[in-house]
Amino acid sequence: MKVNRICCIGAGYVGGPTMAVIALKCPHIEVTVVDTNSNRINSWNGPLEDLPVYEPGLKEVVGESRGKNLFFSNDINLAIERADMIFMAVNTPTKKEGEGAGMAADLKYIEACAKTIAKVAKSDKIVVEKSTLPVRTAEKIKDILGKYGHDEVQFEILSNPEFLAEGTAIQDLFKSDRVLIGGDETDSGQKAVQALVDIYAKWIPIEKILTTNVWSSELAKLASNAMLAQRISSINSLSALCEKTGANIDELSKAIGMDHRIGPKFLKASVGFGGSCFQKDILNMVYLCKYYGLEEVAEYWHQVIKINDYQKNRFAQKIIDDLGGDLRGKKIAILGWAFKANTNDSRESPAIYVTKKLVDSGANVKIFDPLVSLSIIMRDIEDFGININACSICNNIEECINAVDLVAILTETLAYKDLGKDLSIYDGRGINKEAKYTIGK
Ligand code: UDX
Ligand code: UDX
């Protein structure tokens, strides 16, 4: 089966970069990215300097293909109708209400997508799950497509989870460790799998393209994120023990990571992991385990989240204790709002949590991040119920650290490495040599 046209629903951190790279590597395929948010689409069509997602290398890739075989459009129905293959890359946040609230993934956007595809499609389509989804979601999508679709139209559902990390998305897409494609074991399922393999094979060595059944692929994404997060919680739990015993967490990480069976990556102690995926995916997996009656397994993975919460809290509490327990009249600089360096994304960022706790204890905070926009910081402050009157947002580092009692480093942005000796620096990322307190030391 040859794919000539691709549509991707969801022009976010995943859909945008992934489709830009597919368009670049497959100039013979027309790729159209659509989104219900027309402002987002307008920004994707606007100046390359102001794309809605910041990723190193992204603007160059978009600049290469946009208007040739890469399009961003508000006409969702037309793009679906014309496509042979449709990627679903809409967000799947943790459910806020109803059964599984606070844990299960909210599939309402995925379900809405499936309904739209079913109603609009008049020819056969391959539907690809790109968003991270609970295992067995393909079954749900199949039901919706069957219920609302035209009788003569055939759908094949594939799972093709993304493994890109923000800040290195383009690099990760160019040189993936693996591409995972799950499909039905039927003849038509295997043909659909092959169609997607052929696309990735344009730039990924074939031995790195792994094909599995749909359920393994869906679960592998959740499990991969859970294992990565588990390493961070493991090292973060040990950082607390280091502080009590005089061991140094960086030396410990190095010593542990030199064992080739363990390896050195994802062993950097921090104020905690953030990002749109880790917490959401683990909670989702915990919910699934409970659903299947696997209480012990659920509790094991839940502990990864609990240690992460403990670590964010521990860092903020250390500041509060060192400042005498009462932060009224104290001014604190918050350096870094994004959940990690090289991204403008602040979803689940530890900085938000730490700021809330400091402000709730009476502090005034000054916030600076070189990549996160004022509007996003304001949105987070409002969404998390942080007292806005206690916050000011700065335009540069100098302004932020001027006349403060303490500086808290919450994102590992290189610019925060050398701030000088005279400040009282609390470093949650282990990057500043002059820090008075560094997590795990
Ligand atoms: C999302 C999920 O968070 C992640 O779990 C999954 O692996 C991939 O999709 P991301 O791309 O970072 O990741 O989300 P986001 O930047 O919020 O983009 C989703 C886009 O989908 C938004 O632009 C939103 O407007 C759009 N959307 C959402 C639709 O076009 N239609 C909908 O019905 C819902
Ligand atoms: C993650 C996965 O890495 C990626 O494969 C998946 O597709 C999406 O989720 P992302 O959340 O973008 O990617 O970033 P990642 O680099 O994994 O970092 C997540 C968080 O962990 C960040 O807050 C980061 O600062 C923190 N981290 C990472 C640590 O605290 N220590 C480490 O050693 C590594």
XYZ file of C-alpha atoms and ligand atoms in Angstrom:
509
model
C 0.000 0.000 0.000
C 1.515 3.338 -1.017
C 0.912 6.427 1.055
C 0.686 9.661 -0.941
C -0.994 11.921 1.565
C -0.721 12.117 5.338
C -2.889 14.119 7.707
C -1.936 14.726 11.327
C -4.538 15.887 13.827
C -2.823 17.887 16.590
C -0.186 20.525 15.829
C 1.492 20.400 19.229
C 4.931 19.450 20.541
C 4.574 15.980 19.065
C 2.545 16.471 15.873
C 4.409 19.551 14.619
C 8.034 18.332 14.792
C 7.202 14.730 13.799
C 5.335 15.771 10.668
C 7.973 18.348 9.733
C 10.601 15.582 9.759
C 8.426 13.113 7.804
C 7.801 15.816 5.182
C 11.517 16.574 4.966
C 12.535 12.942 4.581
C 9.659 11.963 2.263
C 9.328 14.759 -0.290
C 6.984 12.566 -2.356
C 4.372 12.577 0.442
C 2.064 15.536 1.021
C 1.795 16.123 4.765
C -0.973 18.307 6.215
C -1.110 19.129 9.922
C -4.461 20.285 11.292
C -5.615 21.472 14.695
C -8.850 22.724 16.240
C -6.889 25.696 17.602
C -6.697 28.077 14.648
C -4.237 30.402 16.410
C -1.788 27.515 16.591
C -2.159 26.811 12.887
C -1.707 30.499 12.092
C 1.534 30.531 14.093
C 2.813 27.450 12.250
C 2.155 29.371 9.030
C 3.733 32.568 10.379
C 7.380 33.698 10.727
C 9.796 30.824 11.397
C 11.135 32.699 14.440
C 7.707 32.534 16.102
C 6.616 28.911 15.614
C 4.350 27.774 18.471
C 6.849 25.122 19.549
C 10.481 25.894 20.318
C 12.875 23.085 19.409
C 16.495 23.435 18.307
C 16.597 22.787 14.531
C 12.824 22.881 14.070
C 12.572 26.130 12.177
C 15.153 24.974 9.659
C 13.255 21.726 9.029
C 9.903 23.518 8.722
C 11.476 26.186 6.490
C 12.739 23.477 4.135
C 9.353 21.849 3.422
C 6.607 24.305 4.334
C 4.568 25.255 1.280
C 6.179 22.451 -0.762
C 4.895 19.215 0.772
C 4.247 20.366 4.356
C 1.071 22.306 5.095
C -0.633 23.585 8.232
C -4.366 23.985 7.806
C -7.593 24.701 9.664
C -9.630 22.593 7.260
C -9.647 19.366 9.259
C -12.306 17.599 7.195
C -10.629 18.251 3.860
C -7.256 17.006 5.152
C -8.863 13.820 6.513
C -10.772 13.179 3.323
C -7.681 13.500 1.136
C -5.313 11.466 3.340
C -4.353 7.788 3.045
C -2.877 7.801 6.532
C -4.052 9.863 9.530
C -1.947 10.406 12.655
C -3.693 11.260 15.896
C -1.409 13.504 17.986
C -3.911 15.257 20.204
C -3.298 15.638 23.904
C -4.332 12.971 26.403
C -4.218 14.713 29.801
C -4.955 13.076 33.145
C -8.716 12.916 33.730
C -10.021 15.710 35.949
C -13.440 14.219 36.741
C -15.456 11.021 36.536
C -14.166 7.484 36.969
C -10.371 7.393 37.260
C -10.122 11.163 37.936
C -6.555 12.195 38.794
C -5.115 8.998 37.323
C -6.592 7.658 34.093
C -5.897 9.328 30.750
C -8.693 11.497 29.430
C -9.454 10.132 25.997
C -12.115 12.651 25.033
C -9.925 14.328 22.381
C -8.899 10.983 20.898
C -12.522 9.867 20.818
C -13.569 13.147 19.179
C -10.849 12.654 16.558
C -11.985 9.112 15.833
C -15.580 10.300 15.435
C -14.567 13.042 13.013
C -12.458 10.624 10.976
C -15.342 8.122 10.865
C -17.867 10.682 9.708
C -15.653 12.353 7.117
C -13.760 9.419 5.557
C -15.162 8.159 2.268
C -12.149 6.012 1.325
C -10.022 3.482 3.266
C -7.663 4.971 5.848
C -4.823 3.879 8.061
C -5.297 5.544 11.446
C -2.132 5.879 13.532
C -2.123 6.415 17.283
C 0.740 8.847 17.906
C -0.460 10.187 21.261
C 0.439 8.114 24.302
C -2.588 6.023 25.157
C -3.575 3.375 27.651
C -3.109 -0.160 26.428
C -6.179 -1.392 24.493
C -7.264 2.074 23.319
C -7.145 0.837 19.716
C -10.159 -1.300 20.576
C -12.120 1.801 21.565
C -11.073 3.632 18.420
C -12.105 0.645 16.318
C -15.559 0.664 17.947
C -16.039 4.360 17.219
C -14.863 4.030 13.625
C -17.185 1.044 13.162
C -20.174 2.778 14.730
C -19.929 6.131 12.943
C -18.056 5.200 9.748
C -19.454 4.646 6.263
C -20.101 0.948 5.602
C -17.843 0.599 2.579
C -14.820 2.265 4.251
C -12.108 0.079 5.844
C -9.924 1.354 8.684
C -6.680 -0.118 9.942
C -5.411 1.072 13.309
C -1.712 1.234 14.100
C 0.099 2.249 17.251
C 3.262 4.274 16.637
C 4.188 5.968 19.917
C 6.563 8.886 19.942
C 9.776 8.656 21.961
C 11.084 12.141 21.324
C 12.217 14.225 24.239
C 11.575 17.945 24.212
C 14.628 20.061 23.571
C 16.147 17.315 21.398
C 13.038 16.393 19.392
C 14.538 16.959 15.948
C 17.721 15.086 16.779
C 15.632 12.249 18.289
C 13.473 12.078 15.163
C 16.483 12.020 12.845
C 18.322 9.365 14.858
C 15.731 7.384 16.774
C 16.934 4.570 19.034
C 13.945 2.688 17.680
C 10.687 3.268 15.873
C 7.893 1.135 17.218
C 4.930 0.154 15.077
C 2.123 -2.028 16.396
C -0.528 -3.464 14.120
C -3.105 -6.226 13.765
C -1.779 -9.633 12.857
C -4.296 -9.887 9.998
C -3.250 -9.525 6.346
C -4.623 -6.012 6.036
C -3.104 -5.088 9.416
C 0.332 -6.226 8.264
C -0.014 -4.301 4.992
C -0.761 -1.156 6.981
C 2.269 -1.813 9.204
C 4.426 -2.175 6.096
C 3.112 1.134 4.689
C 4.321 2.931 7.817
C 7.605 0.976 7.918
C 8.259 2.168 4.334
C 7.892 5.784 5.446
C 10.340 5.554 8.357
C 12.735 3.394 6.343
C 13.503 6.488 4.250
C 15.863 7.577 7.027
C 15.829 5.054 9.892
C 17.920 1.864 9.511
C 15.512 -1.032 9.103
C 16.925 -2.943 12.104
C 15.779 -0.068 14.325
C 12.167 -0.341 13.177
C 10.434 -2.737 15.520
C 7.035 -4.159 14.662
C 4.825 -5.719 17.324
C 1.169 -6.322 18.046
C -0.889 -3.235 18.905
C -1.050 -3.903 22.638
C 2.714 -4.334 23.079
C 3.302 -1.086 21.240
C 0.763 0.859 23.316
C 2.121 -0.534 26.583
C 5.795 -0.167 25.596
C 5.397 3.601 25.473
C 3.934 3.817 28.985
C 6.483 1.341 30.308
C 9.451 3.159 28.712
C 8.464 6.444 30.305
C 7.830 4.715 33.627
C 11.296 3.090 33.571
C 12.993 6.406 32.739
C 11.109 8.212 35.508
C 11.850 5.371 37.917
C 15.592 5.900 37.437
C 15.203 9.587 38.299
C 13.142 8.837 41.398
C 15.686 6.203 42.429
C 18.586 8.634 42.204
C 16.529 11.432 43.778
C 15.650 9.229 46.740
C 19.370 8.553 47.166
C 20.117 12.297 46.997
C 18.278 12.671 50.319
C 20.432 9.928 51.827
C 23.583 11.604 50.445
C 22.726 14.822 52.255
C 22.494 12.940 55.560
C 25.650 10.869 55.138
C 28.183 13.121 53.416
C 28.144 11.064 50.216
C 28.007 13.190 47.063
C 25.193 12.394 44.615
C 27.239 13.167 41.472
C 29.998 10.815 42.605
C 27.381 8.211 43.469
C 25.689 8.541 40.050
C 29.010 8.215 38.300
C 29.986 5.155 40.300
C 26.643 3.471 39.701
C 26.410 4.436 36.024
C 29.850 3.037 35.173
C 28.417 -0.437 35.585
C 27.560 -1.178 31.960
C 24.536 -3.161 33.087
C 23.103 0.059 34.543
C 24.550 2.755 32.269
C 25.080 6.463 32.983
C 21.964 8.105 31.532
C 18.962 9.381 33.489
C 20.868 9.288 36.757
C 21.113 13.041 37.295
C 19.631 14.053 40.630
C 17.260 16.994 40.380
C 14.465 18.892 42.043
C 12.220 16.355 40.312
C 11.099 15.427 36.848
C 8.465 17.410 35.005
C 7.034 17.470 31.511
C 3.751 16.449 30.004
C 4.523 12.735 29.927
C 6.168 11.082 32.924
C 3.611 11.785 35.634
C 0.618 11.386 33.344
C 1.843 8.117 31.874
C 2.771 6.564 35.210
C -0.568 7.544 36.763
C -2.219 6.055 33.734
C -0.278 2.819 34.205
C -1.088 2.757 37.926
C -4.753 3.111 37.043
C -4.520 0.275 34.530
C -2.837 -2.000 37.087
C -5.576 -1.266 39.604
C -8.226 -1.866 36.948
C -6.757 -5.322 36.339
C -6.547 -6.008 40.093
C -2.734 -5.778 40.283
C -2.558 -3.768 43.527
C 1.116 -4.499 44.320
C 2.234 -3.551 40.823
C 0.181 -0.359 40.986
C 1.716 0.574 44.328
C 5.258 -0.085 43.061
C 4.876 2.395 40.184
C 2.911 4.903 42.246
C 5.939 5.200 44.485
C 7.869 6.764 41.572
C 5.418 9.681 41.602
C 5.419 9.894 45.394
C 9.236 10.246 45.484
C 9.015 12.941 42.808
C 6.494 14.888 44.902
C 8.692 14.336 47.962
C 11.713 15.752 46.135
C 9.954 18.950 44.959
C 8.581 19.457 48.436
C 11.943 18.713 50.081
C 13.701 21.376 48.007
C 11.122 24.068 48.795
C 11.055 23.078 52.474
C 14.855 23.334 52.694
C 14.628 26.964 51.552
C 11.814 27.705 53.982
C 13.693 26.117 56.908
C 16.956 27.892 56.078
C 15.153 31.234 55.942
C 13.761 30.652 59.419
C 10.348 29.213 58.596
C 8.616 32.482 57.803
C 9.129 33.914 54.334
C 7.173 37.130 54.841
C 9.283 40.035 53.609
C 11.680 37.691 51.757
C 12.399 38.006 48.050
C 13.374 34.909 46.070
C 14.610 34.697 42.469
C 13.216 31.740 40.517
C 15.612 30.933 37.681
C 13.967 28.659 35.143
C 10.274 27.998 34.629
C 10.417 25.307 31.917
C 10.493 21.661 33.031
C 13.969 21.298 31.515
C 16.484 23.227 29.413
C 15.993 24.097 25.736
C 12.228 24.080 25.752
C 9.481 26.662 26.217
C 7.242 23.996 27.759
C 6.334 24.343 31.433
C 3.853 21.491 31.780
C 4.273 19.806 35.212
C 7.426 21.859 35.777
C 8.855 21.515 39.311
C 9.346 25.311 39.210
C 5.595 25.824 39.449
C 5.257 23.589 42.485
C 8.265 25.087 44.297
C 7.064 28.639 43.556
C 3.614 27.877 44.926
C 5.019 26.508 48.160
C 7.369 29.494 48.623
C 4.635 32.040 47.889
C 2.193 30.206 50.176
C 4.816 30.591 52.906
C 4.846 34.354 52.446
C 7.668 34.971 49.935
C 7.688 37.380 47.033
C 9.209 35.820 43.924
C 10.877 37.178 40.801
C 10.753 34.754 37.883
C 12.935 34.498 34.784
C 13.176 31.929 32.000
C 14.821 32.743 28.664
C 12.384 30.630 26.630
C 9.045 30.595 28.422
C 6.786 33.497 27.455
C 5.187 35.897 29.891
C 1.714 34.676 28.911
C 2.552 31.034 29.703
C 4.055 31.939 33.103
C 0.959 34.041 33.882
C -1.311 31.178 32.815
C 0.526 28.736 35.117
C 0.410 31.175 38.050
C -3.331 31.473 37.607
C -3.995 27.769 36.959
C -2.058 26.698 40.051
C -3.643 29.283 42.336
C -0.362 31.104 43.075
C -0.889 34.596 44.506
C -0.147 36.780 41.491
C 0.511 39.840 43.655
C 3.563 38.057 45.104
C 5.071 37.350 41.673
C 6.940 39.516 39.215
C 8.245 38.276 35.883
C 11.628 39.555 34.712
C 13.170 40.136 31.296
C 16.702 38.982 32.103
C 18.838 37.251 34.731
C 20.376 40.462 36.096
C 16.980 41.989 36.806
C 15.800 38.724 38.394
C 18.685 38.222 40.819
C 18.973 41.886 41.794
C 18.170 42.590 45.460
C 16.903 39.131 46.407
C 17.506 37.120 49.585
C 17.947 33.866 47.756
C 18.213 32.433 44.234
C 16.545 29.097 43.363
C 17.746 27.349 40.188
C 14.955 25.161 38.867
C 15.851 24.540 35.217
C 19.293 23.414 34.027
C 19.770 26.325 31.635
C 23.477 26.932 31.035
C 23.101 30.647 31.654
C 22.525 29.882 35.349
C 25.937 28.266 35.752
C 27.986 31.322 36.670
C 26.074 33.819 38.733
C 28.894 34.914 41.033
C 29.822 34.211 44.633
C 27.812 36.818 46.470
C 24.406 35.237 46.125
C 22.694 32.698 48.318
C 22.040 30.090 45.597
C 19.894 26.991 46.091
C 20.517 24.739 43.135
C 17.908 22.124 42.240
C 19.728 21.010 39.093
C 23.328 20.546 40.188
C 24.836 23.043 37.745
C 26.083 25.990 39.810
C 29.524 25.692 41.415
C 28.972 28.589 43.831
C 25.682 27.292 45.206
C 25.211 27.368 48.973
C 22.959 24.327 48.708
C 22.832 21.772 45.893
C 20.419 18.903 45.883
C 22.188 15.712 47.002
C 25.287 17.444 48.397
C 0.323 15.147 23.183
C 0.182 14.334 24.477
O 0.384 15.176 25.573
C 1.142 13.192 24.542
O 0.756 12.301 25.535
C 1.136 12.411 23.316
O 2.165 11.461 23.348
C 1.191 13.265 22.083
O 0.255 14.318 22.113
P 1.764 17.289 22.717
O 1.928 17.310 21.259
O 2.903 17.736 23.566
O 1.542 15.839 23.243
O 0.414 18.051 23.112
P -0.017 19.502 22.733
O 1.179 20.362 22.481
O -1.044 19.913 23.730
O -0.715 19.326 21.306
C -1.938 18.719 21.065
C -2.681 19.540 20.000
O -3.887 18.860 19.643
C -3.089 20.947 20.458
O -2.551 21.902 19.581
C -4.621 20.917 20.407
O -5.194 22.148 19.999
C -4.877 19.827 19.388
N -6.202 19.211 19.472
C -6.684 18.760 20.652
C -6.972 19.069 18.308
O -6.576 19.490 17.228
N -8.187 18.448 18.391
C -8.699 18.003 19.571
O -9.811 17.455 19.593
C -7.922 18.168 20.738
C 10.175 12.081 27.945
C 10.878 10.847 27.366
O 12.297 10.984 27.551
C 10.534 10.675 25.898
O 11.100 9.465 25.404
C 9.031 10.628 25.758
O 8.652 10.490 24.409
C 8.391 11.859 26.355
O 8.771 11.992 27.714
P 10.608 14.689 27.975
O 9.580 14.710 29.046
O 10.473 15.625 26.844
O 10.704 13.233 27.320
O 12.043 14.991 28.638
P 13.145 14.125 29.417
O 14.458 14.479 28.854
O 12.816 12.704 29.476
O 13.096 14.768 30.871
C 11.969 14.639 31.719
C 12.239 15.260 33.050
O 13.191 14.513 33.777
C 12.803 16.677 32.992
O 12.174 17.480 33.989
C 14.268 16.493 33.279
O 14.869 17.648 33.830
C 14.226 15.350 34.274
N 15.467 14.562 34.355
C 15.934 13.879 33.265
C 16.141 14.477 35.566
O 15.728 15.063 36.563
N 17.278 13.703 35.634
C 17.761 13.004 34.556
O 18.780 12.317 34.712
C 17.064 13.103 33.343
